mmCIF file of C-alpha atoms and ligand atoms in Angstrom:
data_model
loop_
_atom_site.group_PDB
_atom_site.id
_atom_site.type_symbol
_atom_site.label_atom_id
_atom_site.label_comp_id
_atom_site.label_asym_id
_atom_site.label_seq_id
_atom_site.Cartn_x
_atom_site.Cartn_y
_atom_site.Cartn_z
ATOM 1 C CA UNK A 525 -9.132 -31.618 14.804
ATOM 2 C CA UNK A 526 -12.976 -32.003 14.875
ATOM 3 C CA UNK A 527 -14.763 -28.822 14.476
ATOM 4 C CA UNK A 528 -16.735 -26.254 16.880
ATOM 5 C CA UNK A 529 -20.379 -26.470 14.535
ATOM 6 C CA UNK A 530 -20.432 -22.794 15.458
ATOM 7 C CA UNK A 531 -19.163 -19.711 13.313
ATOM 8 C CA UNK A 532 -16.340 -17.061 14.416
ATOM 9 C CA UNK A 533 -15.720 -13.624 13.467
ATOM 10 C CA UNK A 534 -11.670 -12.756 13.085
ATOM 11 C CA UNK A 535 -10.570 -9.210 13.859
ATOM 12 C CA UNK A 536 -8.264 -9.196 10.772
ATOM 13 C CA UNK A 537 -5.756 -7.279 9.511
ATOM 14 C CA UNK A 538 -4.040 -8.773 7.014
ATOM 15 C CA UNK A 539 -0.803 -8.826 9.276
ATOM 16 C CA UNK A 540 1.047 -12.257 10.605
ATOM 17 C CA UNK A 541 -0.543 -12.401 14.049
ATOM 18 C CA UNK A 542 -4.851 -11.742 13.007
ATOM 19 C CA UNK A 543 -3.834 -13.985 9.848
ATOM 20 C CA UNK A 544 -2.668 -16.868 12.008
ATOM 21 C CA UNK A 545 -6.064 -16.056 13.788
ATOM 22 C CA UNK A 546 -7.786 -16.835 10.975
ATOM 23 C CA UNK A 547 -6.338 -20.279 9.639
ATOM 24 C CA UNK A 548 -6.396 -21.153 13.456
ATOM 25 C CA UNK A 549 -9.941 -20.174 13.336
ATOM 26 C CA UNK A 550 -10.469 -21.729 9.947
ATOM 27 C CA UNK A 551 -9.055 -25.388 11.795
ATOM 28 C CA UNK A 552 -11.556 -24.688 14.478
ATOM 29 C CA UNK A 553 -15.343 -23.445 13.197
ATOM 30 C CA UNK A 554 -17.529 -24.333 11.053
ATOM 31 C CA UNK A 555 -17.607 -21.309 8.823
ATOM 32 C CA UNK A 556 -15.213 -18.031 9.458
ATOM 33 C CA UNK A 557 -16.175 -14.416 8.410
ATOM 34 C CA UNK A 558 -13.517 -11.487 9.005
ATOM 35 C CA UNK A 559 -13.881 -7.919 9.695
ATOM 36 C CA UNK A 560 -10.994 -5.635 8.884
ATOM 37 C CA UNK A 561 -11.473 -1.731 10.032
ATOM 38 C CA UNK A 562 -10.583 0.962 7.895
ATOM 39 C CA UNK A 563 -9.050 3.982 9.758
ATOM 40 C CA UNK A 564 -6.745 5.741 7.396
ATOM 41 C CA UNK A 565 -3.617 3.681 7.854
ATOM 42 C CA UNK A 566 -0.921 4.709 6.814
ATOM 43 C CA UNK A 567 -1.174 2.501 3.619
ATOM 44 C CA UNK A 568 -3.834 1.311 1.929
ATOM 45 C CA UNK A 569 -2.123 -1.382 1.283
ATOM 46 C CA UNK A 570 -2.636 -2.797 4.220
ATOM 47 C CA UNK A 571 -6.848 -3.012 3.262
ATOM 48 C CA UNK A 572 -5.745 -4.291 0.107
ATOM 49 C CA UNK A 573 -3.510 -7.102 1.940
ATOM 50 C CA UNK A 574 -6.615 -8.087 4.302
ATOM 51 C CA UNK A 575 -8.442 -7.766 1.616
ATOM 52 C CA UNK A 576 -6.429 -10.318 -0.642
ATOM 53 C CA UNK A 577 -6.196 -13.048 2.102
ATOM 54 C CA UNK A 578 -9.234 -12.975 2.396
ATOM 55 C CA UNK A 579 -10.447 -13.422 -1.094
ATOM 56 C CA UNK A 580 -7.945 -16.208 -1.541
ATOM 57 C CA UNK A 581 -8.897 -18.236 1.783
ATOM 58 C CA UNK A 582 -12.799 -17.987 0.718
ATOM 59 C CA UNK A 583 -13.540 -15.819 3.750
ATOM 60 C CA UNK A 584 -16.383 -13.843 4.087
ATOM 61 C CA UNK A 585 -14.872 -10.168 4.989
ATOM 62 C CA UNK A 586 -16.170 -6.977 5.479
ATOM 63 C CA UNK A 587 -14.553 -3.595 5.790
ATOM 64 C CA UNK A 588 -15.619 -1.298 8.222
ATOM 65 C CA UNK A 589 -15.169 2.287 8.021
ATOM 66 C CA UNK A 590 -13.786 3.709 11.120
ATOM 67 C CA UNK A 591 -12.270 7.168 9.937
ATOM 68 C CA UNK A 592 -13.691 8.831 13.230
ATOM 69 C CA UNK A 593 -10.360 6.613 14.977
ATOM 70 C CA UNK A 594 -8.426 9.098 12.896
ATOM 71 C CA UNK A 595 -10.097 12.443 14.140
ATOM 72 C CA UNK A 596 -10.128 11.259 17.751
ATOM 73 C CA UNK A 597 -6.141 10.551 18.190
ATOM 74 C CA UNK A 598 -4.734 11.520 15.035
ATOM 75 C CA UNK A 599 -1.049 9.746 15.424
ATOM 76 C CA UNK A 600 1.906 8.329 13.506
ATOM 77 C CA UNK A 601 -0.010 5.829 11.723
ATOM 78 C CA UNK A 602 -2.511 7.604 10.071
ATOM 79 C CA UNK A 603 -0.921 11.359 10.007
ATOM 80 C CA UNK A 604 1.612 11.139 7.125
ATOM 81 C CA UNK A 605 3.347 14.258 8.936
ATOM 82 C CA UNK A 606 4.471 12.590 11.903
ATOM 83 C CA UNK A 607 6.913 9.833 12.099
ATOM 84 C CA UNK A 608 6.734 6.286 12.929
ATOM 85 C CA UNK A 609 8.807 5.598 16.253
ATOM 86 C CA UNK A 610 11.448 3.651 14.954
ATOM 87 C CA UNK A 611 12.496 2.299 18.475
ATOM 88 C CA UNK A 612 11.498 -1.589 19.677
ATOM 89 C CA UNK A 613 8.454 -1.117 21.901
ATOM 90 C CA UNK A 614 9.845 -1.759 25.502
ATOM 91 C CA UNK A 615 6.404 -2.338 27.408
ATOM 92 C CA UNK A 616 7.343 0.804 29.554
ATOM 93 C CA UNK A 617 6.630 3.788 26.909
ATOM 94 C CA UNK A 618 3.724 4.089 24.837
ATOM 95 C CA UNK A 619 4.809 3.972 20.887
ATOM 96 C CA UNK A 620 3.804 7.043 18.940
ATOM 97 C CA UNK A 621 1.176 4.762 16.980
ATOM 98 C CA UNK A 622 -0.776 4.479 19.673
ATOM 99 C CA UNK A 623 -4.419 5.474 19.318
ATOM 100 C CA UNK A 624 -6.130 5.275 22.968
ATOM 101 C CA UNK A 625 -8.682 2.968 23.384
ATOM 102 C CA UNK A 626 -8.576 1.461 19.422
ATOM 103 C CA UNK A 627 -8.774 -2.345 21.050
ATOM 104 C CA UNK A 628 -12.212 -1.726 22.749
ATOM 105 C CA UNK A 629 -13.592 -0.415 19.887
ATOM 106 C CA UNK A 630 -12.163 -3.078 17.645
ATOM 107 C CA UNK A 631 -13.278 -5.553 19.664
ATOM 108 C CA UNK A 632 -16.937 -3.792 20.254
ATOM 109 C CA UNK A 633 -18.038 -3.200 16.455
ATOM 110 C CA UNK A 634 -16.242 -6.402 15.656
ATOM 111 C CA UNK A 635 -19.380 -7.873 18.301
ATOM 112 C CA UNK A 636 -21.715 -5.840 16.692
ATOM 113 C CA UNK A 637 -20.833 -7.038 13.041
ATOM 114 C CA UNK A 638 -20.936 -10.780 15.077
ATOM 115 C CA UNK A 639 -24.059 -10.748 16.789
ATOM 116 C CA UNK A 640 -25.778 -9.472 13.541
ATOM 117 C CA UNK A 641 -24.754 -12.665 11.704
ATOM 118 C CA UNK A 642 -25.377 -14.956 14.516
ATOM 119 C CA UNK A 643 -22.196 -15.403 15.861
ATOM 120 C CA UNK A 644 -20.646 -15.776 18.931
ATOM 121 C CA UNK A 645 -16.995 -16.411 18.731
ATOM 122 C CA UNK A 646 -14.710 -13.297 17.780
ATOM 123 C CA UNK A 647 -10.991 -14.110 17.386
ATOM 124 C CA UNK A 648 -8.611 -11.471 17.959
ATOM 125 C CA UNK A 649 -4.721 -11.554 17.877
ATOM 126 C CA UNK A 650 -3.802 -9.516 20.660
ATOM 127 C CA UNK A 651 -0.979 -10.572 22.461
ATOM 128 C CA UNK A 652 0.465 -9.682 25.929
ATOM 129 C CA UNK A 653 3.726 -11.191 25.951
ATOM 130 C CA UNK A 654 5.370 -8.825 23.438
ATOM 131 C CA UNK A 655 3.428 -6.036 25.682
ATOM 132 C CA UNK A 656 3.922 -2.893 23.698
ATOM 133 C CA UNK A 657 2.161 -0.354 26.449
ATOM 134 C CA UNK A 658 -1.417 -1.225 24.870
ATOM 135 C CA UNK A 659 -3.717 -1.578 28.343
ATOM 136 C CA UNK A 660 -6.553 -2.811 25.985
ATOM 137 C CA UNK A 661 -4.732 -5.870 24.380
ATOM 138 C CA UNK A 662 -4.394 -7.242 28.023
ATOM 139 C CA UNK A 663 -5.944 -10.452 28.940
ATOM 140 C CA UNK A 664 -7.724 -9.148 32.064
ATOM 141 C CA UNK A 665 -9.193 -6.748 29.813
ATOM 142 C CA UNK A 666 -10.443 -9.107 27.282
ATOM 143 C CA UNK A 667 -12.038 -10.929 29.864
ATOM 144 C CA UNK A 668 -13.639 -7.868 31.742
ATOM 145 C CA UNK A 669 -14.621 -6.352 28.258
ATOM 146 C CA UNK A 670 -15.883 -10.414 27.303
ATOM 147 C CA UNK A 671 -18.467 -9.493 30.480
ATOM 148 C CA UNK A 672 -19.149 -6.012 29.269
ATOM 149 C CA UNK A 673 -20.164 -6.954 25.713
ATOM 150 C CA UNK A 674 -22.404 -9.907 27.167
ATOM 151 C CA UNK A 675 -24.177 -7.756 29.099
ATOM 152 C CA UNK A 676 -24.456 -5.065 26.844
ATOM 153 C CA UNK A 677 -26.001 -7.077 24.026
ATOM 154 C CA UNK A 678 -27.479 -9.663 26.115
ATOM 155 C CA UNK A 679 -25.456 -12.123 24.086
ATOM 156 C CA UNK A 680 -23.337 -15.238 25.094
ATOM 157 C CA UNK A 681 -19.946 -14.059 22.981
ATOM 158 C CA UNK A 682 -16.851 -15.545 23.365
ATOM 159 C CA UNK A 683 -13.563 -13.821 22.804
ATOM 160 C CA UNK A 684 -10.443 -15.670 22.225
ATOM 161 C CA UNK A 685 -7.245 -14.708 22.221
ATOM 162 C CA UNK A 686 -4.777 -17.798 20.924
ATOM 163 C CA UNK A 687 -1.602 -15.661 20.647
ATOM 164 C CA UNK A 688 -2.144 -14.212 24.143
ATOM 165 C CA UNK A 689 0.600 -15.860 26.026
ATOM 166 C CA UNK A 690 2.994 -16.577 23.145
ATOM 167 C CA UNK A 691 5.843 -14.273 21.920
ATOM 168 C CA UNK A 692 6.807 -13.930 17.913
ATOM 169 C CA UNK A 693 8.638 -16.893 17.610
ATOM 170 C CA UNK A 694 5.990 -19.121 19.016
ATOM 171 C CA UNK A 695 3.696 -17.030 17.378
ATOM 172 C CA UNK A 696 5.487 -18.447 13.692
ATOM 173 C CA UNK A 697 4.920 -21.863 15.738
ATOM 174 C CA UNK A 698 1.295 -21.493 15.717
ATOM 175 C CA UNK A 699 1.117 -20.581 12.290
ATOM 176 C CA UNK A 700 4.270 -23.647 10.959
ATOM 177 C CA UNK A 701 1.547 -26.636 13.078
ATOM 178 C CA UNK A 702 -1.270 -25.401 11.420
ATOM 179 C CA UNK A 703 1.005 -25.536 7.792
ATOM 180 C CA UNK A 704 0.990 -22.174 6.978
ATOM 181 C CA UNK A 705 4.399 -20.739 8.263
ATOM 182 C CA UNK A 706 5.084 -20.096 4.336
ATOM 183 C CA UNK A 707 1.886 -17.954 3.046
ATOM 184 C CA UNK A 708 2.128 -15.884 6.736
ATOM 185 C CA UNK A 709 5.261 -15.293 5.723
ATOM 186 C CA UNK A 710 4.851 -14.207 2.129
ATOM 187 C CA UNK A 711 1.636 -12.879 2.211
ATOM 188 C CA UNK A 712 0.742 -10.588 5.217
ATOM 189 C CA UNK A 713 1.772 -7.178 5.473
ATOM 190 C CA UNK A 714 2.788 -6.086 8.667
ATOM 191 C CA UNK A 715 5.777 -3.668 8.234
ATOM 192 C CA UNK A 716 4.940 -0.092 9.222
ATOM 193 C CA UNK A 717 6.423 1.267 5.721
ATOM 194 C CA UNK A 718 3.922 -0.790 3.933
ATOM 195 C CA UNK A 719 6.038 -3.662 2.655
ATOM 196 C CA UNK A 720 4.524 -6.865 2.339
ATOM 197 C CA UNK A 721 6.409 -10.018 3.452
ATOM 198 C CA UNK A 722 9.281 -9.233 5.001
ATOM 199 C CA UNK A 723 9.331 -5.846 4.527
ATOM 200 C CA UNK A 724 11.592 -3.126 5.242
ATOM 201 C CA UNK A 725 13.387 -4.428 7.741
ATOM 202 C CA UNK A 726 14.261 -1.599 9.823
ATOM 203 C CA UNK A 727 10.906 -0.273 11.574
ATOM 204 C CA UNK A 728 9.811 -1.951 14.918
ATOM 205 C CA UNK A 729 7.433 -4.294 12.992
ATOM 206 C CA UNK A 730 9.706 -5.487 11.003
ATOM 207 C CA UNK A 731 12.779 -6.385 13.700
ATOM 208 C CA UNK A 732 10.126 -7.791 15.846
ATOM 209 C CA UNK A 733 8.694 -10.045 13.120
ATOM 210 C CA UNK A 734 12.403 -10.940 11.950
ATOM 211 C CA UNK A 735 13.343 -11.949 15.265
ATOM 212 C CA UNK A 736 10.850 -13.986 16.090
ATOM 213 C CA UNK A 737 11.160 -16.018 13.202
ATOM 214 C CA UNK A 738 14.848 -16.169 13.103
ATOM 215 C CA UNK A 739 14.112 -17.709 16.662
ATOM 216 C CA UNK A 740 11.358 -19.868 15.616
ATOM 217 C CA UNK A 741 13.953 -21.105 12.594
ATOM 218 C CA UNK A 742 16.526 -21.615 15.311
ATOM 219 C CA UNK A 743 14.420 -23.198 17.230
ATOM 220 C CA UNK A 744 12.960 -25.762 14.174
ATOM 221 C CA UNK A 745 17.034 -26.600 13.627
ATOM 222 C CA UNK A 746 18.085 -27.650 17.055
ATOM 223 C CA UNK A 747 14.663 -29.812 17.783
HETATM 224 ZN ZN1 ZN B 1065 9.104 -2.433 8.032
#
């Protein structure tokens, strides 16, 4: 694939979906920096996973403290006194994990953090198919808050969203054609318990992430 000879900024994690972001965007642009936000998760580990990943892939990453998140909607994932929901998101009820708004301000420092190294392209991971009651991970509100952040910085970003329209097991797709299906796997943390890999097992991170890549295996076989 040739190149964009442009720089992009990856909303990263250190989970499966923003690291498939990144070796997508690392196929793409000419240079890749990430920005991981710090908002008293749960576990640390998740920083140190991001953190990791990024060392190891060369990329340029920078952690931003966002510890105000936590004092606006304190919630399951940074309050160690309330429990995760350990039901499968249905799209209908908001999980307990849920802090309002956290997209849009992702996605607005992430621009910030952009536009002050000259870039324009910010990859984010959010996905609608496996719609888990998050309005702000919607397309239409990408695109509306693509307009916003143009205006508001008088800037020409552009936002993509590669896993937008695909569900878990295409999601492992991305990540097998681009030939990392094996380091997503080992290396990204994206159990809520704090287990790298593949985790617990048990909370809704976990079955979703195990189901879509039994599927994706499944899949692989009968092709
Ligand atoms: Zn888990």
């Amino acid at each position: 694939m040739e190149k964009i000879g442009e720089d992009a900024l990856v909303v990263f994690s250190g989970g499966q979906d923003s690291t498939t972001c990144l070796f997508w965007a690392l196929a793409r642009f000419r240079k890749v920096m990430a920005v991981t936000f710090d908002y008293g998760q749960r576990h640390k580990a998740e920083i140190d996973c991001a953190r990791r990943i990024a060392a190891d892939l060369g990329v340029e990453h920078q952690v931003l403290d966002m510890a105000l998140l936590n004092q606006l909607a304190p919630n399951s994932l940074t309050r160690m006194d309330i429990p995760v929901d350990e039901a499968i998101p249905d799209g209908k009820s908001t999980p307990n994990s849920y802090v309002e708004g956290r997209n849009m301000l992702f996605l607005t420092f992430a621009a910030i953090v952009a536009k002050t190294h000259g870039i324009r392209h910010i990859v984010t991971g959010v996905c609608e198919t496996d719609f888990s009651g998050y309005p702000d991970c919607r397309d239409v509100f990408v695109k509306s808050l693509n307009v916003t952040l143009n205006l508001a910085m008088d800037y020409q970003f552009v936002l993509h969203t590669p896993l937008m329209w695909l569900d878990k097991a295409q999601t492992w797709g991305l990540a097998d054609s681009l030939g990392r299906l094996d380091y997503v796997r080992r290396r990204t943390l994206t159990c809520y318990n704090g287990i790298p890999g593949d985790g617990c097992g048990h909370c809704p991170a976990c079955t979703l992430r195990r189901q879509g890549l039994n599927n994706y295996l499944a899949s692989r076989k009968s092709c």
